[in-house]
Coordinates of C-alpha atoms in Angstrom, one line a residue:
Chain A
X1 CA -19.9 -25.6 71.2
X2 CA -18.0 -22.3 70.7
X3 CA -15.3 -24.2 68.8
X4 CA -17.9 -25.6 66.4
X5 CA -19.4 -22.2 65.8
X6 CA -15.9 -20.9 65.1
X7 CA -15.1 -23.8 62.8
X8 CA -18.3 -23.4 60.8
X9 CA -17.9 -19.6 60.4
X10 CA -14.4 -20.2 59.0
X11 CA -15.8 -22.9 56.8
X12 CA -18.5 -20.7 55.3
X13 CA -16.1 -17.8 55.0
X14 CA -13.6 -19.8 53.0
X15 CA -16.4 -21.4 50.9
X16 CA -17.8 -17.9 50.1
X17 CA -14.3 -16.7 49.0
X18 CA -14.0 -19.7 46.7
X19 CA -17.4 -19.1 45.2
X20 CA -16.6 -15.4 44.7
X21 CA -13.3 -16.2 43.1
X22 CA -14.9 -18.7 40.7
X23 CA -17.9 -16.7 39.8
X24 CA -16.6 -13.1 39.5
X25 CA -14.7 -13.4 36.2
X26 CA -17.8 -15.0 34.7
X27 CA -19.9 -12.2 36.1
X28 CA -17.5 -9.7 34.5
X29 CA -17.8 -11.5 31.1
X30 CA -21.5 -11.2 31.2
X31 CA -21.4 -7.6 32.3
X32 CA -19.2 -6.6 29.4
X33 CA -21.5 -8.5 27.0
X34 CA -24.5 -6.6 28.4
X35 CA -22.9 -3.1 28.2
X36 CA -23.7 -1.0 25.2
X37 CA -20.8 0.0 23.1
X38 CA -20.7 3.7 24.0
X39 CA -20.3 2.8 27.7
X40 CA -17.8 0.0 27.2
X41 CA -14.8 2.2 28.1
X42 CA -16.3 5.2 29.9
X43 CA -17.9 2.9 32.5
X44 CA -15.4 0.1 32.1
X45 CA -14.6 -0.4 35.8
X46 CA -18.1 0.1 37.1
X47 CA -19.6 -3.1 38.6
X48 CA -22.8 -2.6 36.7
X49 CA -23.3 -0.2 33.7
X50 CA -25.9 2.5 34.0
X51 CA -27.6 1.1 31.0
X52 CA -27.7 -2.5 29.7
X53 CA -28.7 -3.8 26.3
X54 CA -29.0 -7.0 24.6
X55 CA -27.8 -5.6 21.3
X56 CA -24.6 -7.7 21.3
X57 CA -26.5 -10.9 21.8
X58 CA -29.0 -10.0 19.2
X59 CA -26.2 -9.2 16.7
X60 CA -24.4 -12.4 17.4
X61 CA -27.5 -14.5 17.0
X62 CA -28.9 -12.9 13.9
X63 CA -26.2 -11.2 11.9
X64 CA -23.2 -13.5 12.3
X65 CA -22.2 -17.0 11.5
X66 CA -22.5 -18.0 15.1
X67 CA -25.5 -20.3 14.9
X68 CA -23.5 -22.2 12.3
X69 CA -20.3 -22.3 14.4
X70 CA -22.5 -23.3 17.4
X71 CA -24.0 -26.2 15.4
X72 CA -20.5 -27.3 14.2
X73 CA -19.1 -27.3 17.7
X74 CA -22.1 -29.2 19.1
X75 CA -21.7 -31.9 16.4
X76 CA -17.9 -32.2 16.9
X77 CA -18.0 -32.2 20.7
X78 CA -20.9 -34.6 21.1
X79 CA -19.5 -37.1 18.5
X80 CA -16.1 -36.9 20.1
X81 CA -17.5 -37.4 23.6
X82 CA -19.5 -40.5 22.5
X83 CA -16.7 -42.0 20.4
X84 CA -14.0 -41.5 23.0
X85 CA -16.1 -42.8 25.9
X86 CA -16.8 -46.0 23.9
X87 CA -13.3 -46.7 22.8
X88 CA -11.7 -45.5 26.0
X89 CA -14.2 -47.6 27.9
X90 CA -13.2 -50.7 26.0
X91 CA -9.5 -50.0 26.4
X92 CA -9.9 -49.2 30.1
X93 CA -11.8 -52.4 30.5
X94 CA -9.0 -54.3 28.8
X95 CA -6.3 -52.7 31.0
X96 CA -8.3 -53.3 34.1
X97 CA -9.3 -56.9 33.6
X98 CA -6.5 -58.5 31.8
X99 CA -2.8 -59.0 32.1
X100 CA -1.3 -59.3 28.7
X101 CA 1.9 -59.0 26.8
X102 CA 2.5 -55.5 25.6
X103 CA 0.4 -53.9 28.3
X104 CA 3.3 -51.8 29.8
X105 CA 4.2 -50.7 26.3
X106 CA 0.6 -49.6 25.7
X107 CA 0.6 -47.6 28.9
X108 CA 3.9 -46.0 28.1
X109 CA 2.8 -45.0 24.7
X110 CA -0.3 -43.4 26.1
X111 CA 1.8 -41.5 28.7
X112 CA 4.1 -40.2 26.0
X113 CA 1.2 -38.8 24.1
X114 CA 0.6 -36.5 27.1
X115 CA 4.1 -35.2 27.2
X116 CA 4.8 -33.0 24.2
X117 CA 3.4 -29.6 23.1
X118 CA 0.6 -30.3 20.6
X119 CA 1.8 -27.4 18.5
X120 CA 4.5 -29.7 17.2
X121 CA 1.8 -31.8 15.5
X122 CA 0.2 -29.1 13.5
X123 CA 2.3 -29.2 10.4
X124 CA 2.7 -33.0 10.2
X125 CA -1.0 -33.6 10.9
X126 CA -2.0 -31.2 8.2
X127 CA 0.1 -33.0 5.7
X128 CA -1.3 -36.3 6.8
X129 CA -5.0 -35.3 6.8
X130 CA -5.1 -33.1 3.7
X131 CA -4.6 -35.9 1.1
X132 CA -7.4 -37.9 2.9
X133 CA -9.8 -35.0 2.6
X134 CA -10.0 -34.7 6.3
X135 CA -9.0 -31.0 6.5
X136 CA -11.9 -28.5 6.4
X137 CA -14.1 -31.3 7.6
X138 CA -15.8 -31.9 10.9
X139 CA -14.9 -35.6 10.7
X140 CA -11.3 -34.7 10.7
X141 CA -11.7 -32.7 13.8
X142 CA -13.6 -35.5 15.5
X143 CA -10.7 -38.0 14.7
X144 CA -8.1 -35.6 16.0
X145 CA -9.9 -34.7 19.2
X146 CA -10.6 -38.3 19.8
X147 CA -7.0 -39.1 19.7
X148 CA -6.1 -36.2 22.0
X149 CA -8.6 -37.2 24.6
X150 CA -8.4 -41.0 24.4
X151 CA -5.4 -41.6 26.7
X152 CA -6.6 -39.6 29.6
X153 CA -10.1 -40.9 29.2
X154 CA -8.7 -44.5 29.2
X155 CA -6.9 -43.9 32.5
X156 CA -10.1 -42.5 33.9
X157 CA -12.2 -45.4 32.7
X158 CA -9.6 -47.9 33.9
X159 CA -9.9 -46.5 37.5
X160 CA -13.7 -46.9 37.3
X161 CA -13.4 -50.5 36.2
X162 CA -10.7 -51.2 38.9
X163 CA -13.3 -50.1 41.5
X164 CA -15.7 -52.8 40.5
X165 CA -14.9 -56.2 42.0
X166 CA -13.9 -58.8 39.5
X167 CA -15.9 -61.4 41.4
X168 CA -19.2 -59.8 40.3
X169 CA -18.7 -60.6 36.6
X170 CA -17.0 -63.9 37.4
X171 CA -20.1 -65.0 39.3
X172 CA -22.2 -64.0 36.3
X173 CA -19.9 -65.9 33.9
X174 CA -20.1 -69.0 36.1
X175 CA -23.9 -68.7 35.8
X176 CA -23.5 -69.1 32.1
X177 CA -23.3 -65.5 30.9
X178 CA -20.7 -64.7 28.2
X179 CA -18.2 -62.1 29.1
X180 CA -20.0 -59.6 27.0
X181 CA -23.3 -60.5 28.7
X182 CA -21.7 -60.1 32.1
X183 CA -20.3 -56.8 31.0
X184 CA -23.6 -55.5 29.7
X185 CA -25.7 -56.6 32.6
X186 CA -23.4 -56.1 35.5
X187 CA -20.5 -53.8 34.7
X188 CA -22.1 -51.3 32.4
X189 CA -24.8 -50.1 34.8
X190 CA -22.2 -49.7 37.5
X191 CA -19.9 -47.6 35.4
X192 CA -22.5 -45.4 33.8
X193 CA -21.7 -42.5 36.2
X194 CA -18.0 -42.9 35.3
X195 CA -18.9 -43.0 31.6
X196 CA -20.9 -39.8 32.0
X197 CA -18.0 -38.2 33.7
X198 CA -15.6 -39.2 31.0
X199 CA -17.9 -38.0 28.3
X200 CA -18.2 -34.7 30.1
X201 CA -14.5 -34.3 30.3
X202 CA -14.1 -35.0 26.6
X203 CA -17.0 -32.8 25.7
X204 CA -15.6 -29.7 27.4
X205 CA -12.1 -30.3 26.1
X206 CA -13.4 -30.6 22.5
X207 CA -15.7 -27.7 23.0
X208 CA -12.9 -25.3 23.9
X209 CA -10.1 -26.5 21.6
X210 CA -8.8 -23.7 19.4
X211 CA -5.4 -24.4 17.8
X212 CA -6.3 -27.4 15.6
X213 CA -9.8 -26.1 14.8
X214 CA -8.0 -23.0 13.5
X215 CA -5.2 -24.8 11.6
X216 CA -7.0 -27.7 10.0
X217 CA -10.3 -26.0 9.1
X218 CA -10.1 -22.7 7.3
X219 CA -13.6 -22.5 5.8
X220 CA -16.3 -21.0 7.9
X221 CA -18.5 -24.0 6.9
X222 CA -16.4 -26.2 9.1
X223 CA -15.3 -23.7 11.8
X224 CA -16.1 -24.2 15.4
X225 CA -17.1 -21.8 18.1
X226 CA -13.6 -20.8 19.5
X227 CA -12.5 -20.0 15.9
X228 CA -15.6 -17.9 15.5
X229 CA -14.6 -16.0 18.6
X230 CA -11.4 -15.1 17.0
X231 CA -13.2 -13.7 14.0
X232 CA -14.2 -10.7 16.0
X233 CA -10.6 -9.7 16.1
X234 CA -10.2 -8.0 12.8
X235 CA -7.1 -6.3 11.6
X236 CA -8.1 -2.9 12.9
X237 CA -10.3 -3.3 15.8
X238 CA -11.9 -5.8 18.1
X239 CA -15.6 -5.8 18.9
X240 CA -15.3 -6.8 22.5
X241 CA -19.0 -6.5 23.3
X242 CA -20.0 -8.9 20.6
X243 CA -17.0 -11.2 21.3
X244 CA -18.0 -11.4 25.0
X245 CA -21.6 -12.0 24.1
X246 CA -20.6 -14.9 21.9
X247 CA -18.3 -16.1 24.7
X248 CA -21.2 -16.1 27.2
X249 CA -23.3 -18.1 24.7
X250 CA -20.4 -20.5 24.2
X251 CA -20.3 -21.0 27.9
X252 CA -23.8 -22.2 28.2
X253 CA -23.6 -25.7 26.7
X254 CA -20.3 -26.5 28.3
X255 CA -21.6 -25.3 31.7
X256 CA -24.9 -27.1 31.4
X257 CA -23.1 -30.3 30.5
X258 CA -20.6 -29.9 33.2
X259 CA -23.2 -29.1 35.9
X260 CA -25.0 -32.3 34.9
X261 CA -22.0 -34.6 35.1
X262 CA -20.0 -33.1 37.9
X263 CA -21.9 -35.1 40.5
X264 CA -21.1 -38.3 38.7
X265 CA -17.6 -37.2 38.3
X266 CA -16.9 -37.2 42.0
X267 CA -18.9 -40.3 42.6
X268 CA -17.4 -42.2 39.7
X269 CA -13.9 -41.3 40.6
X270 CA -14.4 -42.1 44.3
X271 CA -13.9 -45.9 44.4
X272 CA -11.0 -46.3 42.0
X273 CA -9.0 -43.2 42.9
X274 CA -6.9 -44.4 45.8
X275 CA -5.8 -47.7 44.3
X276 CA -3.8 -45.7 41.8
Chain B
X1 CA -5.5 -59.6 16.8
X2 CA -6.6 -61.3 13.6
X3 CA -8.7 -63.8 15.4
X4 CA -10.5 -61.1 17.3
X5 CA -13.9 -61.7 15.7
X6 CA -14.0 -65.1 17.2
X7 CA -14.4 -63.8 20.7
X8 CA -17.9 -63.8 22.1
X9 CA -19.0 -66.9 20.2
X10 CA -20.0 -69.7 22.5
X11 CA -21.0 -72.5 20.2
X12 CA -20.1 -75.8 21.8
X13 CA -18.2 -76.9 18.7
X14 CA -15.5 -74.3 19.3
X15 CA -12.5 -76.4 20.3
X16 CA -10.7 -75.7 23.5
X17 CA -7.6 -74.6 21.6
X18 CA -9.5 -72.1 19.5
X19 CA -11.2 -70.8 22.6
X20 CA -7.8 -70.3 24.2
X21 CA -6.6 -68.3 21.3
X22 CA -9.8 -66.3 21.3
X23 CA -9.4 -65.6 25.0
X24 CA -5.8 -64.6 24.6
X25 CA -6.8 -62.2 21.8
X26 CA -9.5 -60.6 23.9
X27 CA -7.5 -57.9 25.7
X28 CA -6.0 -56.9 22.3
X29 CA -9.5 -56.5 20.8
X30 CA -10.5 -54.2 23.6
X31 CA -7.4 -52.1 23.5
X32 CA -6.9 -52.0 19.7
X33 CA -9.1 -49.1 18.8
X34 CA -7.4 -46.7 21.2
X35 CA -3.9 -48.1 20.2
X36 CA -4.6 -47.7 16.5
X37 CA -6.0 -44.2 17.0
X38 CA -3.1 -42.8 19.1
X39 CA -0.5 -44.4 16.8
X40 CA -2.1 -43.1 13.6
X41 CA -3.1 -39.7 14.8
X42 CA -0.5 -38.9 17.5
X43 CA 2.6 -41.0 17.4
X44 CA 3.1 -41.0 13.6
X45 CA 2.8 -37.2 13.4
X46 CA 5.0 -37.0 16.5
X47 CA 7.7 -38.9 14.7
X48 CA 7.4 -36.8 11.6
X49 CA 7.4 -33.7 13.9
X50 CA 10.6 -35.0 15.6
X51 CA 12.2 -35.5 12.2
X52 CA 11.5 -31.9 11.4
X53 CA 14.0 -31.0 14.2
X54 CA 16.7 -32.3 11.9
X55 CA 15.4 -30.6 8.8
X56 CA 15.0 -27.1 7.5
X57 CA 11.2 -26.6 7.4
X58 CA 10.1 -23.0 6.6
X59 CA 6.5 -22.9 5.8
X60 CA 6.7 -20.2 3.2
X61 CA 9.9 -21.3 1.6
X62 CA 9.4 -24.0 -1.1
X63 CA 13.1 -24.7 -1.2
X64 CA 13.3 -25.7 2.4
X65 CA 13.0 -29.2 3.6
X66 CA 16.6 -30.3 3.5
X67 CA 18.4 -32.3 6.1
X68 CA 20.4 -30.1 8.5
X69 CA 21.6 -32.6 11.1
X70 CA 22.0 -31.1 14.5
X71 CA 22.1 -27.4 13.3
X72 CA 18.9 -26.5 15.1
X73 CA 20.2 -27.9 18.3
X74 CA 23.4 -25.9 18.0
X75 CA 21.3 -22.8 17.3
X76 CA 19.2 -23.6 20.3
X77 CA 22.2 -23.8 22.6
X78 CA 23.2 -20.3 21.5
X79 CA 19.7 -18.9 21.6
X80 CA 19.5 -16.4 24.5
X81 CA 15.7 -16.6 24.5
X82 CA 15.8 -20.2 25.5
X83 CA 17.4 -19.8 28.8
X84 CA 14.9 -17.1 29.8
X85 CA 12.1 -19.3 28.5
X86 CA 13.3 -22.3 30.5
X87 CA 13.4 -20.2 33.7
X88 CA 9.9 -18.8 33.0
X89 CA 8.6 -22.4 32.3
X90 CA 9.9 -23.4 35.7
X91 CA 8.2 -20.5 37.5
X92 CA 5.0 -20.7 35.5
X93 CA 4.7 -24.5 36.0
X94 CA 5.9 -24.6 39.5
X95 CA 3.9 -21.7 40.9
X96 CA 0.7 -22.5 39.1
X97 CA 0.6 -26.2 39.7
X98 CA 1.6 -25.8 43.4
X99 CA -1.1 -23.2 44.0
X100 CA -3.7 -25.0 42.0
X101 CA -3.0 -28.1 44.1
X102 CA -3.0 -26.3 47.5
X103 CA -6.2 -24.4 46.8
X104 CA -7.8 -27.4 45.2
X105 CA -7.0 -29.6 48.1
X106 CA -8.3 -27.0 50.6
X107 CA -11.5 -26.8 48.5
X108 CA -11.8 -30.5 48.5
X109 CA -11.4 -30.7 52.3
X110 CA -14.1 -28.0 52.6
X111 CA -16.5 -29.8 50.3
X112 CA -15.8 -33.2 51.9
X113 CA -18.1 -32.2 54.8
X114 CA -21.9 -32.2 54.5
X115 CA -23.4 -28.7 54.8
X116 CA -26.6 -27.1 53.5
X117 CA -26.2 -25.8 50.0
X118 CA -23.1 -28.0 49.3
X119 CA -24.4 -29.2 46.0
X120 CA -24.9 -25.7 44.7
X121 CA -21.5 -24.5 45.9
X122 CA -19.8 -27.5 44.3
X123 CA -21.5 -26.8 41.0
X124 CA -20.4 -23.1 41.2
X125 CA -16.8 -23.6 42.1
X126 CA -16.3 -26.3 39.5
X127 CA -17.7 -24.2 36.6
X128 CA -14.4 -22.4 35.7
X129 CA -13.1 -25.6 34.3
X130 CA -15.8 -25.7 31.6
X131 CA -14.7 -22.3 30.3
X132 CA -12.8 -22.5 27.0
X133 CA -9.1 -21.5 27.8
X134 CA -9.1 -18.9 25.1
X135 CA -12.0 -17.2 26.8
X136 CA -10.3 -17.6 30.1
X137 CA -7.3 -15.7 28.9
X138 CA -9.4 -13.0 27.3
X139 CA -11.5 -12.6 30.4
X140 CA -8.6 -12.2 32.8
X141 CA -6.8 -9.9 30.4
X142 CA -9.9 -7.6 30.8
X143 CA -10.0 -8.0 34.5
X144 CA -6.3 -6.9 34.8
X145 CA -6.8 -4.0 32.4
X146 CA -7.1 -0.6 34.3
X147 CA -9.6 0.8 31.8
X148 CA -12.1 -2.0 31.6
X149 CA -11.3 -4.2 34.6
X150 CA -11.6 -3.7 38.3
X151 CA -8.5 -5.5 39.6
X152 CA -5.9 -2.7 39.2
X153 CA -8.1 -0.3 41.2
X154 CA -8.7 -2.9 43.9
X155 CA -5.1 -3.9 44.3
X156 CA -4.1 -0.3 44.5
X157 CA -6.8 0.3 47.2
X158 CA -5.5 -2.7 49.1
X159 CA -1.9 -1.3 48.9
X160 CA -0.8 -4.3 46.9
X161 CA 0.4 -2.2 44.1
X162 CA 1.9 1.3 43.9
X163 CA -0.2 2.4 40.9
X164 CA -3.1 1.3 38.8
X165 CA -1.1 0.4 35.8
X166 CA -1.7 -2.9 34.0
X167 CA 0.5 -5.5 35.5
X168 CA 0.5 -7.4 32.2
X169 CA 2.3 -4.4 30.6
X170 CA 5.2 -4.5 33.1
X171 CA 8.0 -7.1 32.4
X172 CA 8.6 -7.5 36.1
X173 CA 5.0 -8.6 36.9
X174 CA 3.5 -9.7 33.6
X175 CA 3.8 -13.5 34.3
X176 CA 1.5 -13.1 37.4
X177 CA -1.5 -12.5 35.1
X178 CA -1.4 -15.8 33.2
X179 CA -0.5 -17.6 36.5
X180 CA -3.6 -16.2 38.2
X181 CA -5.8 -17.2 35.3
X182 CA -4.3 -20.7 35.2
X183 CA -5.0 -21.1 38.9
X184 CA -8.5 -19.9 38.5
X185 CA -9.1 -22.4 35.7
X186 CA -7.2 -25.3 37.3
X187 CA -8.4 -25.4 40.9
X188 CA -11.5 -27.5 40.0
X189 CA -9.3 -30.2 38.4
X190 CA -7.4 -30.7 41.7
X191 CA -10.5 -30.2 43.8
X192 CA -12.4 -33.0 41.9
X193 CA -9.6 -35.5 42.0
X194 CA -8.7 -34.8 45.6
X195 CA -12.4 -34.9 46.6
X196 CA -12.8 -38.2 44.9
X197 CA -9.8 -39.6 46.7
X198 CA -10.9 -38.1 50.1
X199 CA -14.4 -39.7 49.8
X200 CA -12.9 -43.1 49.3
X201 CA -11.0 -43.0 52.6
X202 CA -13.0 -45.2 55.1
X203 CA -14.7 -43.1 57.7
X204 CA -13.9 -45.7 60.5
X205 CA -10.2 -44.8 60.3
X206 CA -11.0 -41.3 61.5
X207 CA -13.4 -42.6 64.2
X208 CA -10.7 -45.0 65.5
X209 CA -8.1 -42.1 65.5
X210 CA -10.3 -39.7 67.4
X211 CA -11.1 -42.5 70.0
X212 CA -7.3 -42.8 70.4
X213 CA -7.3 -39.0 71.0
X214 CA -5.8 -37.7 67.7
X215 CA -6.7 -34.2 66.9
X216 CA -7.9 -32.9 63.5
X217 CA -4.4 -31.9 62.4
X218 CA -2.9 -35.2 63.5
X219 CA -5.7 -37.0 61.7
X220 CA -5.0 -35.1 58.6
X221 CA -1.2 -35.8 58.8
X222 CA -1.4 -39.4 59.7
X223 CA -4.5 -40.6 57.7
X224 CA -5.5 -38.2 55.0
X225 CA -2.1 -37.3 53.6
X226 CA -0.6 -40.8 53.4
X227 CA -3.8 -42.2 51.8
X228 CA -4.1 -39.3 49.3
X229 CA -0.4 -39.5 48.3
X230 CA -0.6 -42.1 45.5
X231 CA -3.4 -40.2 43.8
X232 CA -1.8 -36.9 44.4
X233 CA 1.4 -38.0 42.9
X234 CA -0.2 -39.2 39.6
X235 CA -2.4 -36.1 39.4
X236 CA 0.5 -33.7 40.0
X237 CA 2.6 -35.6 37.5
X238 CA 0.0 -35.4 34.7
X239 CA -0.9 -31.9 35.5
X240 CA 2.7 -30.6 35.7
X241 CA 3.5 -32.1 32.3
X242 CA 0.3 -30.7 30.9
X243 CA 0.8 -27.2 32.3
X244 CA 4.4 -27.0 31.1
X245 CA 3.1 -27.7 27.6
X246 CA 0.1 -25.3 28.0
X247 CA 0.6 -22.1 26.1
X248 CA -2.9 -20.8 25.4
X249 CA -3.2 -18.4 28.4
X250 CA 0.2 -16.8 27.8
X251 CA -0.3 -16.5 24.1
X252 CA -3.7 -14.9 24.6
X253 CA -2.9 -12.6 27.5
X254 CA 0.6 -11.4 26.9
X255 CA 1.8 -13.1 23.7
X256 CA 5.1 -13.8 25.5
X257 CA 5.7 -10.1 26.0
X258 CA 6.4 -7.4 27.1
X259 CA 9.9 -7.8 25.8
X260 CA 9.7 -11.7 26.0
X261 CA 9.4 -11.4 29.8
X262 CA 6.6 -14.0 29.9
X263 CA 7.9 -16.3 27.1
X264 CA 7.8 -20.0 28.3
X265 CA 9.3 -22.8 26.3
X266 CA 5.8 -23.8 25.1
X267 CA 4.8 -20.3 24.1
X268 CA 8.2 -19.8 22.5
X269 CA 7.6 -22.8 20.3
X270 CA 4.3 -21.3 19.4
X271 CA 5.9 -18.0 18.5
X272 CA 8.7 -19.7 16.4
X273 CA 6.2 -21.8 14.6
X274 CA 3.5 -19.3 13.8
X275 CA 5.3 -15.9 13.8
X276 CA 8.5 -17.0 12.2
X277 CA 6.9 -20.0 10.5
X278 CA 10.1 -21.9 11.2
X279 CA 8.7 -25.4 12.0
X280 CA 12.1 -27.0 12.0
X281 CA 13.5 -25.0 14.8
X282 CA 10.2 -25.1 16.7
X283 CA 10.3 -28.9 16.5
X284 CA 13.8 -29.0 17.9
X285 CA 12.7 -26.9 20.9
X286 CA 9.7 -29.2 21.4
X287 CA 12.0 -32.2 21.3
X288 CA 14.1 -30.8 24.1
X289 CA 11.0 -30.0 26.1
X290 CA 9.7 -33.5 25.5
X291 CA 13.0 -35.0 26.7
X292 CA 13.0 -32.8 29.9
X293 CA 9.4 -33.8 30.7
X294 CA 10.2 -37.5 30.2
X295 CA 13.0 -37.3 32.6
X296 CA 10.8 -35.5 35.1
X297 CA 8.0 -38.1 34.7
X298 CA 10.4 -41.0 35.2
X299 CA 11.8 -39.3 38.3
X300 CA 8.3 -38.8 39.8
X301 CA 7.2 -42.3 38.9
X302 CA 10.2 -43.9 40.6
X303 CA 9.8 -41.6 43.6
X304 CA 6.2 -42.7 43.9
X305 CA 7.1 -46.4 43.6
X306 CA 9.6 -45.9 46.5
X307 CA 6.9 -44.1 48.6
X308 CA 4.2 -46.7 47.9
X309 CA 6.5 -49.6 48.7
X310 CA 7.6 -48.0 52.0
X311 CA 4.0 -47.6 53.1
X312 CA 3.1 -51.3 53.0

């Protein structure tokens, strides 16, 4: 009995440390965003400023391009998440259910795409996309982000499909269903959590990407949220309060999305993970 | 791939031969979109980028673009920044991946037991991963700043530091900042993957072991670790490669400084490309990094194969 009490007190102590470590930086971000400018430095290290105000949030929402950036980011991230989940789902299914010539090559190619610094692609990609009219366009970003995220999403989806016994769909096919019919009625419902998880991964990755958003799209009309954050850094000063307020706002959709899917994430990964 | 549109048709008049072709084409139809996408958007630009390593590409110089052979690589061999950057990359990648992994695994072990409030805790500790990395860097730079962040004061109070100066401004300690931020951001990744793997270990294994009188630690060593190992190997492999290439936090928090003390290979590539606008030289460094990471990946994969074979 005493050992159990001891164990659980350690358990809760460690858990609280983790929660504190995870939440504190976000708390600080919010605190800075709520601190009025005149107190930003004089009360910089206080845990809570003596006065709070919503002026930074108000400014960001009404006097800046942020609603536009927000909309652009939402469009890009959602489209990318849906597109990648679909094509990575198909590819993962193919890798999981078939042995075919060229399969090792395909896997090797996908691994290679994970191995180099993406900075290296900036210049070639710009030269490639500009003549196609895909710079300064949200479509261009969606295509680029889809390519970045497709390999990892494919590995993920493959592990979900691996977790579902082949016999299930074979039985359905013997009963006269086409492969697609079997896929739709049997496999799809079972992998929905996994697809939600993959979509969530891709969404957050697309939501926070900065380098290519900055390099490929220079007009504010096609800028995304992270680029917008940079716009608070002007040549002479940085308006940190507004920047942090915008940052807090940027966190909201990513966090909501992530909170919604993280349960599926663990459940979806569960069965396929150990097979590796 | 050309007969792909045939698949899915089930009219009886489809001959056996045609159906066989269609079935043979099926996996290619499923994998084609991803393949086409990564070839067109990643591998073609990658080859172009690699070709820059042998050319003189200065962004602002219209006369550049000529073929220079191995000049960049000779320059690279003599570049004193590279050796320091390689050493920093090793420290940065090694320390942050190891600690992310250890803390992530402990967190997964804690979350693997049912307790009241677990779902809320899980949601809270996973949130850092959803934070855009640029914002992560900015946030931690604030936390380490003695004027606007609490950390220097706290560390001084705990006698961890001798003064309340910004550790990001001291060449001897600056790399600690991005590493801490990377750990904060990366723990959830390892926690989620480890937790998923832990939950798939059959519970009866533990029951059998405890009937045989194995203690908690023994169970962890003889059941948990060996069964986690294959997943862990892949996760660590992908993560190491990813972290080695990851420059955002360093660029945002220290910009490689002070005095190049936090410059990793990835952030150095960034500096060369965007400060000096020398894409040719940047590409040659990236090519070297790619080669090193490929060697590393092959080593890990063959180690893993060895390990998995021994197990069964």
